[in-house]
CSV table of C-alpha atoms in Angstrom, one decimal:
chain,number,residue,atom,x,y,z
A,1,UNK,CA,155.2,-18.1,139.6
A,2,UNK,CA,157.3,-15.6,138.2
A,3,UNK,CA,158.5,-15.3,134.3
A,4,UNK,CA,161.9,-17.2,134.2
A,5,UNK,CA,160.1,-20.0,136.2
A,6,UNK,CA,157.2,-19.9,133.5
A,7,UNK,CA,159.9,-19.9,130.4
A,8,UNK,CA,161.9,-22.7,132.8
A,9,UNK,CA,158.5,-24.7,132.6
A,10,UNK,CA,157.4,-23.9,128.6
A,11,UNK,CA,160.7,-24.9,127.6
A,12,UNK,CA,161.8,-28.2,129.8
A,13,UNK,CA,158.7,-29.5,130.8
A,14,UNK,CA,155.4,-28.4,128.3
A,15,UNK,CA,157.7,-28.9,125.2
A,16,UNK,CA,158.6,-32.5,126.0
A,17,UNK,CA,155.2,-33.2,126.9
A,18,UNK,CA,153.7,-32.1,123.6
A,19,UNK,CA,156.8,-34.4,121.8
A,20,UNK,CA,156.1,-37.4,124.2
A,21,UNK,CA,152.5,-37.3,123.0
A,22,UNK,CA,153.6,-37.2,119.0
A,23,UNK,CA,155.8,-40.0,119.7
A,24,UNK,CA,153.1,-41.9,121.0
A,25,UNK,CA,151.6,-44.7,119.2
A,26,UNK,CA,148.9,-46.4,121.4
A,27,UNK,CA,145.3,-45.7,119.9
A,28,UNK,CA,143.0,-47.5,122.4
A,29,UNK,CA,143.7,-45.0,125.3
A,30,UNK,CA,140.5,-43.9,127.6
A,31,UNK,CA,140.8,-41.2,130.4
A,32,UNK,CA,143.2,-38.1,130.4
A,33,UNK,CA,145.8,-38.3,133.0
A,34,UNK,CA,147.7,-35.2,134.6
A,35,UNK,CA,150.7,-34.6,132.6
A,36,UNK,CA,153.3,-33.1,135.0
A,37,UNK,CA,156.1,-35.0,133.0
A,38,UNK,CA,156.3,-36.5,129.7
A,39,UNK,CA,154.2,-39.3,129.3
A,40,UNK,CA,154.9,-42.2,126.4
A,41,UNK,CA,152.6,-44.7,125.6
A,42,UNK,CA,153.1,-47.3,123.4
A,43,UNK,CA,152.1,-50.4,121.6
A,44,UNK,CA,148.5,-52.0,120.3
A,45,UNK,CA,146.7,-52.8,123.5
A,46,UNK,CA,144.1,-51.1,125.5
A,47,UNK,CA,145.2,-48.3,128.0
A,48,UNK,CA,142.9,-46.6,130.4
A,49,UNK,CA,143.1,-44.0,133.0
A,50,UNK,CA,140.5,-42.8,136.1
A,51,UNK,CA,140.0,-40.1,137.3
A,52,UNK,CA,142.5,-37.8,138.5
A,53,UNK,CA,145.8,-39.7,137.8
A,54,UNK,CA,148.9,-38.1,138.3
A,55,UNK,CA,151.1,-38.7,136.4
A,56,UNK,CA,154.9,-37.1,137.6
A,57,UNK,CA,155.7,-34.9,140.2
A,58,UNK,CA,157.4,-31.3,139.9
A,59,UNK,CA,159.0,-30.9,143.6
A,60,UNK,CA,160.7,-34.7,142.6
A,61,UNK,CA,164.3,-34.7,141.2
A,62,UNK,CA,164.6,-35.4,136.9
A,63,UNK,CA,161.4,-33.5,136.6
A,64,UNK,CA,163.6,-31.7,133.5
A,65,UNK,CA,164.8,-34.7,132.4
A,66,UNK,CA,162.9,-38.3,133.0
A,67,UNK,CA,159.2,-39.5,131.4
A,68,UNK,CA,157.0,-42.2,132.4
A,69,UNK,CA,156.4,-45.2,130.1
A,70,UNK,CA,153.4,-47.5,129.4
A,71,UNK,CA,153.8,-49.9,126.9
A,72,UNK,CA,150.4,-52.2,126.4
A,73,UNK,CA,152.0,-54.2,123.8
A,74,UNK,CA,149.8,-56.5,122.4
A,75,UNK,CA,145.9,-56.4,120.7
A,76,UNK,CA,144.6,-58.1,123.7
A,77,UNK,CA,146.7,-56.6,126.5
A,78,UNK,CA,144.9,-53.9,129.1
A,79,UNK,CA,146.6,-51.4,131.4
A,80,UNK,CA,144.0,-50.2,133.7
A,81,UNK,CA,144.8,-47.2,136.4
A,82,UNK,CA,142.0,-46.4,138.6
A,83,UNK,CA,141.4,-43.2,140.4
A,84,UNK,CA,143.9,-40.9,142.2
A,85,UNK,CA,146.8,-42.5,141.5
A,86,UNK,CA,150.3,-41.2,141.5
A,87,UNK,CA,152.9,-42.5,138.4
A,88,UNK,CA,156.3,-40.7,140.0
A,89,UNK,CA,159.0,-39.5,137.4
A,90,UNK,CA,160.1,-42.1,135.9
A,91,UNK,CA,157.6,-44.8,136.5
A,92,UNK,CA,157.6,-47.9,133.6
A,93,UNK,CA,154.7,-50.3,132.9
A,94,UNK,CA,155.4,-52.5,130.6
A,95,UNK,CA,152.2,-54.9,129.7
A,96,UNK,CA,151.8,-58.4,127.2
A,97,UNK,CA,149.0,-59.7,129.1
A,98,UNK,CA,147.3,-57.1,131.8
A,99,UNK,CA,148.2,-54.9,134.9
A,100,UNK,CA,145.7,-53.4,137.2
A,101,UNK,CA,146.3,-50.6,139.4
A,102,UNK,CA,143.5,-49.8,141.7
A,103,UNK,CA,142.6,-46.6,143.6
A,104,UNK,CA,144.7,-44.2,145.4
A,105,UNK,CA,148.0,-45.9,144.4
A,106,UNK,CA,151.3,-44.3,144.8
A,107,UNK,CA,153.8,-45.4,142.4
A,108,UNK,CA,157.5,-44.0,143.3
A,109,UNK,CA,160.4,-42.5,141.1
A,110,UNK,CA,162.2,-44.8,138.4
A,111,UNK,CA,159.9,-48.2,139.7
A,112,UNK,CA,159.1,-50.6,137.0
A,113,UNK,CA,155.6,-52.9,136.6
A,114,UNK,CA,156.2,-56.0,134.0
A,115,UNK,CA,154.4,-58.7,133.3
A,116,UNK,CA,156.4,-61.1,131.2
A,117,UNK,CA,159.8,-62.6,131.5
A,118,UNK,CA,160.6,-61.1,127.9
A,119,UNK,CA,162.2,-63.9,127.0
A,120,UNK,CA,162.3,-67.5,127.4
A,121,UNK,CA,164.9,-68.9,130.1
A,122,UNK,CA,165.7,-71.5,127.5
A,123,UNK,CA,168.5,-70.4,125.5
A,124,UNK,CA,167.4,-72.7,122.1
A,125,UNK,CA,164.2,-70.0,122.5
A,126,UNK,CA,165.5,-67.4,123.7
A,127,UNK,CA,165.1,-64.9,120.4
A,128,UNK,CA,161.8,-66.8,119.4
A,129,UNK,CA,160.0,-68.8,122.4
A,130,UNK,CA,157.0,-68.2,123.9
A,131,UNK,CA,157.0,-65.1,126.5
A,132,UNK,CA,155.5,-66.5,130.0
A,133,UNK,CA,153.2,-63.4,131.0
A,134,UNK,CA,151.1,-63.2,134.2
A,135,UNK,CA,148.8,-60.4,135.2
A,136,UNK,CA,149.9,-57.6,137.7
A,137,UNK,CA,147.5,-56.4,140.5
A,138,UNK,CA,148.3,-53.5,142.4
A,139,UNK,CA,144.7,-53.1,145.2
A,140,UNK,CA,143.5,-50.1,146.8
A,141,UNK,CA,145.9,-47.8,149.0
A,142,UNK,CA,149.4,-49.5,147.8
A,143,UNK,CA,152.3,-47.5,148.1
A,144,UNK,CA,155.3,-48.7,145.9
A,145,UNK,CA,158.4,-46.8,146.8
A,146,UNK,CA,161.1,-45.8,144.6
A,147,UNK,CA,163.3,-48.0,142.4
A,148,UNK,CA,161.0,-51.2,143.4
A,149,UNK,CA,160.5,-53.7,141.0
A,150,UNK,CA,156.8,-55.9,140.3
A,151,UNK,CA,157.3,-59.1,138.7
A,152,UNK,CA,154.8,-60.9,136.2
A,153,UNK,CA,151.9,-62.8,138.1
A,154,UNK,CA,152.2,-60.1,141.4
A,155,UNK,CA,149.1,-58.8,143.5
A,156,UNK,CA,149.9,-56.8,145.9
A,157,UNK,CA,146.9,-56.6,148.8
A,158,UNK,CA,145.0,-53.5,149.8
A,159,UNK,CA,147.0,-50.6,151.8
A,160,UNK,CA,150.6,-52.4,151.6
A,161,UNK,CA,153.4,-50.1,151.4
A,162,UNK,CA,156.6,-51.5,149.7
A,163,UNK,CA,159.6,-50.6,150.5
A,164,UNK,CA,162.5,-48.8,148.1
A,165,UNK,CA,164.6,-51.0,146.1
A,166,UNK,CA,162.7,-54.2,146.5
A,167,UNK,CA,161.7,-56.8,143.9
A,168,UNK,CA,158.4,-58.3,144.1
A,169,UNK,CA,158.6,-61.6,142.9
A,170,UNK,CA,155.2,-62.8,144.8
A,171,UNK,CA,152.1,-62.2,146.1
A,172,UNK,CA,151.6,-59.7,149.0
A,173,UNK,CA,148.7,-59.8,151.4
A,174,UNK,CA,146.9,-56.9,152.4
A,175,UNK,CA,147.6,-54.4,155.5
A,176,UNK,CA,151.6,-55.7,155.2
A,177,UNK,CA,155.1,-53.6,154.7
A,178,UNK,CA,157.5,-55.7,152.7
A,179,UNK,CA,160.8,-55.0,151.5
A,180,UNK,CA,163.6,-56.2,150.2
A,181,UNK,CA,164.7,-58.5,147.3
A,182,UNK,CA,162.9,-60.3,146.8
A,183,UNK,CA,160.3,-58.8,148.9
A,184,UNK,CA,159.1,-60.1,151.5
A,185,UNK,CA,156.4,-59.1,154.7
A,186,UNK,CA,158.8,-57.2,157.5
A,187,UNK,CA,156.0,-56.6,159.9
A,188,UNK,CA,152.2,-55.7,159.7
A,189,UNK,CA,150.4,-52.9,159.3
């Protein structure tokens, strides 16, 4: 690695990393993740990594300019990432009640994992309603590829790839690939 590639990395990538991490508010986190981009995590909930999660990759485009998000926003929410996973640049998990990510998971650039509607479809509740939430469970050997969408109450079965740009919006058995939007099983595995 030669010296303006170093200063290229100090400056754009190890800087944002260390202000990511001030920013940061979540105090139940377990496990140390790879930091190859920024990494924010957020809110009052429980957060926990295994072991050796990724979490960005350099050769992918907005390494200089994207982070990854996890936002465990309640007391009793839980975020749990297993082993060797991959979180691509700019991968979002956004959590009220609890999403699972299993072993050897690939997550692609800019998807998003969310487990609540945000808001109530009612528009009388719509400010103050109650949020429906429904846990997110990504199994063993998933691939989710870029700008894909999971949907609150989701699993996704053991070694399914999903295809870019989809929107899960229900369950997916194992051994599947499923695309589009919503997603749904093209052929099997």
């Amino acid at each position: 690695m030669g010296i303006l590639t170093k200063i290229k990395q100090f400056c754009f990538v190890t800087l944002r990393i260390w202000k990511y991490k001030l920013l940061s508010d979540c105090k139940n986190v377990s496990g140390k993740p790879n930091l190859f981009v920024p990494l924010l995590l957020k809110g009052k909930g429980k957060i926990s990594f295994g072991e050796n999660v990724q979490n960005g990759v350099t050769s992918a485009h907005f390494t200089y300019s994207t982070y990854n998000y996890i936002l465990a926003n309640e007391a009793d929410t839980e975020v749990s990432i297993g082993n060797n996973v991959v979180l691509a640049n700019g991968a979002s998990i956004q959590a009220v009640s609890k999403v699972t990510i299993e072993d050897n998971v690939m997550i692609g650039i800019n998807c998003f994992l969310v487990d609540t509607d945000g808001h109530d479809l009612d528009p009388e509740k719509r400010m103050d309603g109650d949020v429906k939430t429904g846990a997110i469970t990504i199994k063993k050997n998933v691939v989710v590829f870029y700008n894909s969408v999971v949907l609150k109450g989701v699993t996704i079965g053991e070694n399914s790839v999903i295809g870019s740009c989809s929107v899960v919006t229900k369950d997916i058995p194992p051994n599947v690939f499923a695309a589009g939007n919503p997603a749904k099983v093209i052929r099997n595995l």
